[in-house]
XYZ file of C-alpha atoms in Angstrom:
286
model
C 0.000 0.000 0.000
C 2.874 2.368 0.770
C 4.310 1.731 -2.685
C 0.946 2.500 -4.305
C 0.588 5.730 -2.355
C 4.132 6.711 -3.245
C 3.528 6.160 -6.934
C 0.309 8.138 -6.785
C 1.999 11.045 -4.973
C 4.835 11.040 -7.480
C 2.310 11.254 -10.311
C 0.532 14.168 -8.703
C 3.815 15.941 -8.056
C 5.102 15.564 -11.589
C 1.761 16.200 -13.262
C 2.348 13.402 -15.786
C -0.925 12.741 -17.705
C -0.735 8.959 -17.268
C 0.016 9.141 -13.540
C -2.762 11.684 -12.984
C -5.335 8.892 -13.354
C -3.489 6.371 -11.193
C -6.201 5.974 -8.545
C -8.973 5.866 -11.109
C -7.172 2.968 -12.755
C -6.776 1.162 -9.433
C -10.493 1.514 -8.715
C -11.329 0.139 -12.160
C -9.286 -3.022 -11.678
C -11.829 -5.033 -9.617
C -14.289 -4.516 -12.471
C -12.194 -4.394 -15.643
C -8.670 -5.462 -14.688
C -8.739 -8.584 -16.835
C -9.515 -6.448 -19.890
C -6.708 -3.918 -19.379
C -4.362 -5.515 -21.885
C -2.908 -4.471 -25.252
C -5.496 -4.468 -28.042
C -5.022 -6.408 -31.251
C -6.878 -6.245 -34.532
C -9.368 -9.147 -34.687
C -8.023 -12.266 -36.344
C -9.432 -13.092 -39.782
C -10.902 -9.589 -40.160
C -9.327 -7.652 -43.060
C -8.154 -4.175 -42.080
C -8.461 -2.772 -45.614
C -10.830 0.161 -45.856
C -10.815 0.944 -42.155
C -9.605 4.397 -41.149
C -7.997 5.041 -37.767
C -9.425 7.953 -35.785
C -8.667 9.764 -32.527
C -11.545 11.496 -30.771
C -11.191 13.947 -27.891
C -13.618 13.217 -25.052
C -14.745 15.236 -22.058
C -13.540 12.250 -20.024
C -10.078 13.702 -20.806
C -9.159 10.655 -22.828
C -8.435 10.574 -26.530
C -10.567 7.738 -27.800
C -9.305 5.278 -30.381
C -11.808 4.533 -33.125
C -12.053 2.948 -36.552
C -14.270 4.092 -39.398
C -15.349 2.396 -42.585
C -17.505 4.031 -45.214
C -20.247 2.137 -46.966
C -19.936 1.728 -50.715
C -23.661 2.378 -51.126
C -24.371 5.195 -53.520
C -26.734 6.917 -51.101
C -25.691 6.200 -47.483
C -28.556 5.754 -45.037
C -26.598 7.231 -42.130
C -23.841 6.514 -39.641
C -23.928 3.856 -36.926
C -21.668 4.400 -33.924
C -20.870 1.116 -32.186
C -20.379 1.178 -28.401
C -18.819 -2.063 -27.192
C -19.545 -4.346 -24.233
C -16.885 -5.164 -21.648
C -14.164 -7.374 -23.045
C -10.699 -7.541 -24.534
C -12.159 -7.178 -28.023
C -13.424 -3.639 -27.268
C -14.242 -2.012 -30.644
C -13.197 -5.241 -32.367
C -16.359 -6.901 -31.009
C -18.360 -5.338 -33.845
C -15.871 -6.343 -36.527
C -15.428 -9.983 -35.567
C -19.094 -10.795 -34.893
C -20.468 -9.566 -38.198
C -22.257 -6.388 -37.109
C -19.974 -4.051 -39.048
C -20.229 -5.987 -42.306
C -24.014 -6.174 -42.028
C -24.301 -2.440 -41.376
C -21.998 -1.565 -44.268
C -23.984 -3.798 -46.625
C -27.191 -2.107 -45.420
C -25.816 1.294 -46.464
C -24.461 2.673 -43.200
C -21.048 4.117 -42.442
C -19.655 2.395 -39.334
C -17.668 4.052 -36.536
C -16.551 1.768 -33.700
C -14.708 3.258 -30.721
C -13.028 2.195 -27.488
C -14.271 3.606 -24.191
C -11.513 5.077 -22.043
C -9.604 2.295 -20.307
C -10.487 -0.273 -22.984
C -8.780 -1.264 -26.203
C -6.491 1.500 -27.404
C -8.086 4.370 -25.475
C -6.065 5.656 -22.495
C -7.702 5.142 -19.107
C -8.796 8.328 -17.361
C -11.922 8.634 -15.209
C -15.373 7.038 -14.988
C -17.134 9.433 -17.347
C -17.996 6.844 -19.974
C -21.209 8.671 -20.936
C -18.928 11.490 -22.128
C -17.117 8.996 -24.359
C -20.425 7.936 -25.890
C -21.303 11.561 -26.575
C -17.884 12.328 -28.040
C -18.092 9.476 -30.559
C -21.594 10.443 -31.672
C -20.751 14.111 -32.011
C -17.641 13.254 -34.013
C -19.769 11.155 -36.368
C -22.072 14.143 -36.897
C -19.088 16.361 -37.708
C -17.743 13.849 -40.209
C -21.078 13.316 -41.962
C -23.212 16.448 -41.596
C -26.800 15.943 -42.659
C -26.826 12.161 -42.187
C -28.725 10.454 -39.377
C -26.494 9.144 -36.590
C -27.543 6.023 -34.703
C -25.970 3.937 -31.938
C -25.572 0.155 -31.880
C -24.670 -0.764 -28.321
C -24.283 -3.770 -26.045
C -24.143 -4.183 -22.262
C -21.506 -1.726 -20.945
C -21.803 0.374 -24.102
C -25.595 0.317 -23.930
C -25.589 1.486 -20.335
C -23.443 4.503 -21.116
C -25.291 5.453 -24.281
C -28.390 5.672 -22.086
C -26.543 7.328 -19.217
C -25.638 10.144 -21.612
C -29.314 10.966 -22.172
C -30.142 14.483 -21.100
C -27.159 16.085 -22.804
C -28.254 19.245 -24.598
C -26.914 18.046 -27.949
C -27.443 14.310 -27.612
C -26.141 13.044 -30.956
C -28.118 9.853 -31.586
C -31.403 9.546 -33.434
C -31.937 5.841 -32.757
C -30.348 3.518 -30.217
C -30.170 -0.264 -30.243
C -29.374 -1.330 -26.667
C -28.659 -5.040 -26.285
C -28.217 -6.660 -22.900
C -28.472 -3.370 -21.037
C -28.532 -3.655 -17.259
C -31.023 -1.532 -15.376
C -28.329 -0.482 -12.895
C -24.732 -1.193 -11.917
C -25.664 -3.059 -8.692
C -28.117 -5.227 -10.632
C -25.358 -6.294 -13.013
C -22.391 -6.607 -10.658
C -24.279 -8.707 -8.103
C -22.925 -11.705 -10.027
C -19.368 -10.711 -9.027
C -19.160 -10.604 -5.199
C -15.870 -8.698 -4.818
C -16.643 -6.135 -7.504
C -20.159 -5.740 -6.071
C -18.711 -5.053 -2.617
C -16.372 -2.408 -4.067
C -19.327 -0.856 -5.916
C -21.427 -0.726 -2.736
C -18.579 0.960 -0.896
C -18.186 3.496 -3.699
C -21.935 4.125 -3.726
C -21.884 4.810 0.002
C -19.055 7.317 -0.425
C -20.471 8.945 -3.564
C -24.130 7.993 -4.098
C -24.614 10.637 -6.781
C -21.806 9.077 -8.809
C -23.613 5.746 -8.957
C -26.943 7.425 -9.719
C -25.433 9.183 -12.745
C -24.488 5.751 -14.096
C -27.887 4.096 -13.558
C -29.784 3.512 -16.844
C -33.188 3.093 -15.193
C -32.860 6.693 -13.988
C -31.192 8.004 -17.137
C -33.921 6.646 -19.403
C -36.388 9.021 -17.779
C -34.594 11.728 -19.818
C -35.174 10.003 -23.171
C -36.047 12.783 -25.649
C -39.284 12.472 -27.585
C -37.475 12.361 -30.944
C -35.028 9.574 -29.995
C -36.138 6.013 -30.723
C -34.892 3.116 -28.599
C -34.851 -0.639 -29.216
C -34.222 -2.694 -26.074
C -32.888 -6.180 -26.821
C -32.823 -8.842 -24.098
C -32.672 -12.617 -24.171
C -34.164 -15.431 -22.138
C -30.791 -17.130 -22.499
C -28.893 -14.254 -20.878
C -28.097 -14.925 -17.222
C -26.304 -11.584 -16.716
C -29.036 -9.193 -17.895
C -32.239 -11.244 -18.214
C -35.588 -9.998 -19.424
C -36.515 -8.238 -16.178
C -33.772 -5.648 -16.792
C -35.598 -4.655 -19.969
C -38.911 -4.618 -18.116
C -37.545 -2.112 -15.585
C -36.012 0.080 -18.262
C -39.169 0.149 -20.374
C -41.301 0.922 -17.312
C -39.047 3.862 -16.404
C -39.207 5.485 -19.855
C -41.286 8.661 -20.171
C -44.916 8.245 -21.115
C -45.228 8.207 -24.883
C -41.523 7.508 -25.427
C -40.657 5.625 -28.611
C -39.373 2.452 -26.982
C -39.537 -0.928 -28.707
C -38.652 -4.386 -27.370
C -36.971 -7.397 -28.949
C -36.916 -10.571 -26.854
C -34.595 -13.343 -28.008
C -35.085 -16.961 -27.005
C -31.611 -18.353 -26.365
C -28.843 -15.876 -27.221
C -26.016 -15.476 -24.733
C -25.254 -12.060 -23.242
C -24.500 -9.512 -26.032
C -24.539 -12.242 -28.678
C -27.857 -11.855 -30.463
C -26.044 -11.486 -33.789
C -23.961 -14.622 -33.248
C -26.568 -16.875 -31.638
C -29.869 -15.761 -33.214
C -28.912 -13.769 -36.273
C -32.085 -14.750 -38.154
C -34.149 -12.971 -35.489
C -31.763 -10.285 -34.261
C -30.480 -8.763 -37.492
C -33.808 -8.322 -39.364
C -35.252 -6.584 -36.290
C -32.237 -4.296 -35.916
C -32.126 -3.558 -39.657
C -35.828 -2.694 -39.736
C -35.486 -0.496 -36.662
C -32.579 1.478 -38.147
C -34.116 1.864 -41.603
C -37.815 2.390 -40.842
C -39.261 5.762 -41.782
């Protein structure tokens, strides 16, 4: 412990950007430590046509992202992909077929890493700011085109937690496997859940800002939301979607897709024949 404190003090004294976030990184480790490893391009996924981007976020990180433009003559819009927890980070969308399907459907695809994942430097816990930064960057790159979000689990939570921002950038959101709250998700991990409860006791407002069932109450009338949950998902089962839908404002444009057997975040892999037509129709409907 003395060594940790010494390293933290040294970082504060020198003002080095990496050391500045030392304690944030330590607090993240019970939750995401196993994912804090060097990122690699997904195997068997060609890198041709993908552009590398860097996006400044209010989280004080510079987010790593990749962009591929559809070859469709008249693009339908841009889909920003917000990844679930995992080593794959933004590569999740490339290796599981989402990106190819979106490109074929006429959408540009921008997939980014949240701070602390993939190639994005770890800073604080303001992942909603990362979601906003990616969406706003997509709007700057493609003015006049609709901008949607395809999200899963961790990424879904923080796309929803960003609701209420004055210039919320997304027109439609697909949220797969979204937990209703952090405690409801992390209850499956006793040590991480205990750390979360301690943090909530110290800073209850911090946890409330990251609770989708509260954030969804700020869903704007013009934003459409598709909640995707599966009976085969033991981490975020159907009742998470029930709580989120019940908390949405009256008259909100919220739709549900219930899968029969897909594992957590894997509707595309496990039930593509059900998942993809529903997502495609949601993103392309007038």
